[in-house]
Structure formats: structure tokens, C-alpha cells
Amino acid sequence: MSDLNTSMVEKYRNNFLKEVEAHVEEGEWVKMCMQCGVCSGSCPLGPHWEHPPQELFMMIRAGKREEVLSSESMWMCTSCYNCIVRCPRELPITHIMHGLAHYATRLGIEPKGQPTRQFAQLFWDNLAKNGRVNELWLGVNLYFMNGLVEGIKVAMGMAGIGLGMLKAGRLSLKELVGGHTVKDKKGFKAMIKKAQELEAARVDK
Amino acid sequence: MSDIVATNQTILVVGGGISGMTAALEAAEVGKQVIVIEKTPSVGGRVTKLYKYFPKLCFPTCGQEINQRRMAANRNITVLTMAEVTELSGEAGNYSATVKISPRYVNDNCTACGACAEVVESEFDDEHNYNMSKRKGAYLPHNLAMPKRYVIDPALIGTDEATKAKEACPFNAIDLDMQEETIELKAGAVVWATGWRPFDANKIQPYGYDRFDNVITSVEFERMMDPFGPTGGKLVRPSDGKEAKNVAFIQCAGSRDRNYLRHCSRICCMASLKQSTYVTEKYGDEANVSIYYIDIRAIDRFEDFYQKVQDNENVTFIKSKVANIVENHENNNPVLKGVNTEGYHRYENEHDLVVLAVGMEPSVAKDEFPIELKLNDEGFIENDEANGGVFAAGCSADALDVNRAVQSATASALRAIQVVNRVAQAEG
Ligand SMILES: Cc1cc2nc3c(=O)[nH]c(=O)nc-3n(C[C@H](O)[C@H](O)[C@H](O)COP(=O)(O)OP(=O)(O)OC[C@H]3O[C@@H](n4cnc5c(N)ncnc54)[C@H](O)[C@@H]3O)c2cc1C
Ligand code: SF4
Ligand code: SF4
């Protein structure tokens, strides 16, 4: 268990809802849910979730901390916003899903080997490096996420798309070395650093 | 019309539904002068469109008839139909109202014999049946209409049909030269009782009311049970006229939803529980009713009604706000999709017919009142001193069932009586 996780468990004891309200992005909305179920029924990925949003909200209120934070469910959210549009209480459900996933990651208790989480991490690392997404490296890293053999298989399968993107100028082989960056890379890094500080102050408070 | 006498001791009742009628009777029966302004050609309002009343499941016609008799017998009440208040100004004890009266083209010689309707062929959407059927261009609004007098649709004026109707009338009751009239009335107090209208189901996009024939509203369902209604009293599917035995009700259609109406409309849970008995009344053990709900709000004494329906094996309760509806193209069955929150079971349920339990909103929009009134966020009139001598009754005050609407009307009548009594004292 990470130190942060231990201290949060200490601090909130049996009141997981309070913890979510204080530390999860948009977490203060959770108590507004009236358990109508429209979000769960509206999610296009719904059948593949272990716990749909409204069930997660009930679990939060019931204090099922471990089960919620280690769940794969919120990582299934594709940000389609169907639930937000239909929620009769206007809960920002999509944002709460990402907030929960992010909080679990900070505490170090997120589900390991979850593919959406891995992709999100790759995407972020890639973006944070130069301030621009390097599609070539993102693709390469993604394909080899599950090991060399699997990666070559996936890459071969996607070759057609890759070549098409090269032709259309959407993908450049120059990206392999260095790649394009934002103009003010130093400023960009400083900005990210500041944002992370603010974020940390909020989550750890 | 110019012979109407109205003074600062007159009570003006705007809207002649069950609430307006009640307020008018309460005031008139203690000797006050009352003028009722009703927009449509007859009084009675929306309850005349109901098949039965919860909780007792009696027919509204009976209560309606008693009220009509009381009104007819009381000389203190003047009823103006096809009339609207276009301007209202003043303060408690001293109001002036401008009232616009549309021509009916039929005077009080009419005996409701119906000879005019026999010769008229043009047809128009029937408002009494929420446009589910047609009525003639010369018509009686409905069987229980008061005044029991025909109306000539303005679209007929200037046509041969209008002349034919006039010639067919044995009592010389049709006057095609009638004009719109505007009159000024004085009043000491006003009871505002313009009631409600069903929330526009077209706005609830995922339920496809505009796209699927077999998705209807609760007010339309109510009309189907009327033997003189659009289906002759049959519970059938609009798409093919087949019997609708497997019926789903969707609660809170437009209510309790920040995208539509924020308030709980209060009566629709009871309305669906009541309507579930319509299906069992028609089809007995072949009836198969599903009620999709967030929570059932059978307010106070209605709990036992809810329990009775729960005991019925032909009625199933599904705790879920339906996410969306699609249509099975082979048989036009609506297919309901969502998650049953008791156990988190995902469903895709097919039904013969789906009834949306639509919410109630005030019939007069926020910016349409002829005088500034304190309204709540939902547009219902507040009981507030700032409203001076204007008192809301029934569903202009809140989403109410008949019992509560009548209580509210009685309270408003009393407030209005107090105002005109003060005027009487001052004037000696
Ligand atoms: C599906 C459904 C089923 C229901 N079933 C039941 C039931 O079984 N039992 C029960 O107790 N309740 C029931 N209700 C509730 C019931 O319909 C209302 O309580 C009742 O209609 C309230 O009466 P009202 O006079 O306040 O309003 P209304 O019936 O709306 O009457 C208002 C009157 O004012 C007139 N008017 C409107 N605007 C103007 C204007 N600008 N100027 C002049 N006149 C105007 C209208 O034409 C109308 O005559 C049901 C409601 C629904 C939706
Ligand atoms: S749609 Fe909104 S109110 Fe309904 S269960 Fe989901 S979060 Fe709760
Ligand atoms: S009365 Fe029932 S159906 Fe109507 S809005 Fe309230 S909870 Fe929903």
C-alpha cells in the first residue's frame, strides 16, 4: 500500500463518500445521484462494465472503497457523454469516472495491466515529452505493449492503415528521431509542472 | 354581452376547470358575484378527458354533473366561454380586466339537436381527443359540454358549408355575422385557475414519441378508454389497431429531470397505477403490465391503492428509468432498453404499447400572464402577498390531483371573498 493510500484510509475510516467528495474530481456530485439507472442503460459499453456508473455511485455511498478503487469499470469509460446528456440530475458522470480512475492511480491501487489505463499512460508520456503527440512512437509503443511477438502481429495487421497515413502526410518517418515539438518546450514543461503541483495539492489535501 | 354587471365586489375566476368551477361555486353560494372566463367553448377542463378518477375509480362525469347543476342553478355566476383575459391591472379591491371573446357563431337558441353537424362535412383535429381523431366543423366539444351549445369552426366562415349549416338549424341559432368582442370588467379579486398542460413528449428524444406509433402519452391512453373516444373505448395499438395487452408505463417522462421539468408532477405515479387497472379491466388475465419507475410516489393515503396494484400478478414493477426506446421493424413493437437497478440487470423488453406518464406544466407560460405575478421556478403561481388580490387555484398553483386542486380552489375562494368583503365594508 502506498503511503498516501494508508493515510487516506486512516483519515476517512468508514466515510468513503466524504473521501470521494474531497479528493476526486467532481466527486461532490456523487451524493446527488438518485439511482434512476439511466446512465447505466445509456452506456454503449455498458454490458462490458462490471459496475456501471450508478452502481459505482451506490458502492461509494455504501463505503466499498477497495472494490471501487481497484475496479476496472471506470477505466471502461470512452467519454461518449451519453450518460451526462441523459442524467436527470445533470451529474458530470464522465468526469467522475475519470476522476475516480485518476485518484486510484495516485493512490497506487488501480488495476494493473488494464489496457485502457496502459494506453492512457503511453499517450500521456508521449505527449508530455514534446508537447505534441508523436503518432509514430505512440503506435510503436502501443503495439509492443503486450510483448514483442504480439506487437509484430498487431503492427502487421495495421500496416495498411499506417501506409495510408504516411501517404496522406498524417504520419512522418522523421518522427522516429526526435519528432516535432511545441515552439516553447521549456514553457510547456513549466506549465505541466505547475499543473501537477496544483493537482497534487488538491488530491493530497 | 354588454349587459354584464361587474363591480369592485365581483370576483373574477380565470379558467373554468374543476378548480375554477369550485372556486366560483364556493364564492357564489355565499352570495358573491362571480364571472368565469373560460378559454375553450365549454367548462370542465382536463378532468372531462379522464375515464376514471383515482383513488375510487369512479367516473368524473358524476362529479362534473353535480357541479354543472350547481352552477346552472346559481344566479350569481356568469360564465363567458371562448374568452381570455388579455389585460389585467389594478390592486386588491380594484382591478380592471380586458376580456377578448371569440365568436362562437351559435347563440343561445341552440338546443344541441345537431342538425347543423349533419350537413357539414369538413373535419378538423379533435382537441378533446388530443387530436387522435377528427370532429366536424360544426360540433359540440364533448358529450358533457357546458354550455350544451354547438360551435362553428372559424375556418368554415365564408364557405357554403357555413350557409348550409345555418339553413339546417331549425331554431335559427346560427349567426354567421358574430364578431370578436372586447369588454372591460371590474373586479375586486381574481382567482387564477388556468390549470395545466401535458409536457410535450416530443422533447424526450430517446423515447421516440415522434418516431414510433406505439409510443403514446398517458393523456392519450386515458382517451382510449372513453366509449365515445377516438378508439370507441378499445385499448389498441395506433400502428395496426391490434389489441394492446402487453403495456408498459414509463414514469417521470419529462418530470424530475433537469433537462425537462425539474419538479415531480405528483399525479403521474397514481395515474399509471390507475391506468394499469384499465388494462386488467379490458383483458383480465391476459393483461401484462410493466411499470418502469424511479420510485413510486403514491402520496399519503394513496399507499393502499399502490399495494392493491402490487398484489395484482398481472402487473410487474421494474425499478429503472428507461434509457431509450427502439422499434422492432417487423411488428412495430417498441423495445425498451435500460438497467433494472434492483440487481443491475440489463434488459431489452418488447411491448405492444408504451405509455409515457408525462408531467404537468402550467398551461400559461411564464411570460404570458396579463399581470405580473410571483411564480416559482417551474412557473406555478406562488401564494405571495406581492400578488395582491390574485389567488391561484388548482394546477396553476402546483401539480395537483383533483382532491388537492379542489382544496386549493376553496382556499383561494375564501381569500377572494375576504378581499371583496373588505371592499364592501369600505363602501358601506
Ligand atoms: C394522465 C392523467 C390522469 C389523471 N388522473 C387523475 C385522477 O384519476 N384523479 C385525480 O384526482 N386527478 C387526476 N389527474 C389530475 C387532474 O387532471 C387535475 O388535478 C385537474 O385537471 C386539475 O384541474 P384544474 O381545474 O386545476 O386544471 P384544468 O383541468 O387544466 O382546467 C383549467 C381550465 O382553464 C382553462 N384555461 C387555460 N388557460 C386559460 C386562459 N388563458 N384563459 C382562460 N381559461 C384558460 C382551460 O381551458 C381549462 O378549462 C390526472 C392527470 C393526468 C395527467
Ligand atoms: S443517470 Fe444520474 S441520477 Fe441516474 S443513476 Fe446515473 S448518475 Fe444517478
Ligand atoms: S408522480 Fe411519479 S411519475 Fe410523476 S414525476 Fe413524481 S415520481 Fe415521477
Coordinates of N, CA, C and O and ligand atoms in Angstrom, one line a residue, chain B residues 250-257 261-272 292-299 357-360, ligand 3:
Chain B
I250 N -44.0 4.2 -18.6 CA -42.7 4.9 -18.2 C -43.0 6.1 -17.4 O -43.6 7.0 -17.8
Q251 N -42.6 6.0 -16.1 CA -42.8 7.1 -15.1 C -41.8 8.2 -15.4 O -40.8 8.1 -16.0
C252 N -42.2 9.4 -14.8 CA -41.3 10.6 -14.8 C -40.9 10.9 -16.3 O -39.7 11.2 -16.5
A253 N -41.8 10.8 -17.2 CA -41.5 11.1 -18.6 C -41.5 12.7 -18.7 O -42.6 13.3 -18.9
G254 N -40.4 13.3 -18.5 CA -40.3 14.7 -18.5 C -40.3 15.4 -17.2 O -39.9 16.5 -17.0
S255 N -40.6 14.6 -16.1 CA -40.6 15.2 -14.8 C -39.3 14.8 -14.0 O -38.7 13.8 -14.4
R256 N -39.0 15.5 -12.9 CA -37.9 15.2 -12.1 C -36.6 15.1 -13.0 O -35.8 14.2 -12.8
D257 N -36.5 15.9 -13.9 CA -35.4 15.8 -14.8 C -34.9 17.2 -15.2 O -35.7 18.0 -15.8
L261 N -38.6 19.1 -17.0 CA -39.3 19.7 -15.9 C -38.6 19.3 -14.6 O -38.4 18.1 -14.4
R262 N -38.2 20.2 -13.8 CA -37.5 19.8 -12.6 C -38.3 19.2 -11.5 O -37.9 18.5 -10.7
H263 N -39.6 19.6 -11.5 CA -40.5 19.2 -10.4 C -41.0 17.8 -10.6 O -41.1 17.3 -11.7
C264 N -41.4 17.2 -9.5 CA -42.2 15.9 -9.6 C -43.6 16.3 -9.9 O -44.2 17.2 -9.2
S265 N -44.3 15.7 -10.9 CA -45.6 16.1 -11.2 C -46.7 15.5 -10.3 O -47.9 15.8 -10.5
R266 N -46.3 14.7 -9.4 CA -47.1 14.3 -8.3 C -48.2 13.3 -8.6 O -48.6 12.5 -7.8
I267 N -48.9 13.5 -9.8 CA -50.1 12.7 -10.0 C -49.8 11.5 -10.9 O -50.6 10.6 -11.1
C268 N -48.6 11.6 -11.6 CA -48.5 10.6 -12.7 C -48.2 9.2 -12.2 O -48.5 8.2 -12.9
C269 N -47.6 9.0 -11.0 CA -47.5 7.7 -10.4 C -48.9 7.1 -10.2 O -49.2 6.0 -10.6
M270 N -49.7 7.9 -9.6 CA -51.1 7.4 -9.3 C -51.8 7.2 -10.7 O -52.6 6.3 -10.8
A271 N -51.6 8.1 -11.6 CA -52.3 7.9 -12.9 C -51.9 6.6 -13.6 O -52.8 5.9 -14.1
S272 N -50.6 6.2 -13.5 CA -50.2 5.0 -14.1 C -50.8 3.8 -13.4 O -51.2 2.8 -13.9
Y292 N -42.2 1.0 -15.3 CA -40.8 1.3 -15.1 C -40.8 2.6 -14.3 O -41.3 3.6 -14.7
Y293 N -40.1 2.6 -13.2 CA -40.2 3.7 -12.3 C -38.8 4.0 -11.6 O -38.0 3.2 -11.5
I294 N -38.7 5.2 -11.1 CA -37.5 5.6 -10.2 C -37.9 5.3 -8.8 O -37.2 4.5 -8.1
D295 N -39.0 5.8 -8.3 CA -39.6 5.4 -7.1 C -41.1 5.7 -7.2 O -41.4 6.7 -7.9
I296 N -41.9 4.9 -6.7 CA -43.4 5.2 -6.8 C -43.8 6.2 -5.8 O -43.6 6.0 -4.6
R297 N -44.4 7.3 -6.2 CA -44.9 8.3 -5.3 C -46.4 8.3 -5.2 O -47.0 9.1 -5.8
A298 N -46.9 7.3 -4.4 CA -48.3 7.3 -4.2 C -48.5 8.1 -2.9 O -48.4 7.5 -1.8
I299 N -48.7 9.4 -3.0 CA -48.7 10.2 -1.9 C -49.7 9.9 -0.8 O -50.8 9.5 -1.1
A357 N -45.8 8.4 -19.0 CA -46.5 9.2 -17.9 C -46.0 10.6 -17.9 O -45.1 10.9 -17.1
V358 N -46.5 11.4 -18.8 CA -46.0 12.8 -19.0 C -46.3 13.7 -17.8 O -47.3 13.5 -17.1
G359 N -45.4 14.6 -17.6 CA -45.5 15.5 -16.5 C -46.5 16.6 -16.8 O -47.0 16.8 -17.9
M360 N -46.8 17.4 -15.7 CA -47.7 18.5 -15.8 C -46.9 19.8 -15.8 O -46.0 20.0 -14.9
Ligands
SF4_3 S1 -45.5 11.4 -9.5 FE1 -44.2 9.6 -10.0 S2 -44.1 9.6 -12.3 FE2 -44.8 11.6 -11.7 S3 -43.0 12.9 -11.6 FE3 -43.4 12.2 -9.5 S4 -42.2 10.3 -9.3 FE4 -42.3 10.7 -11.5

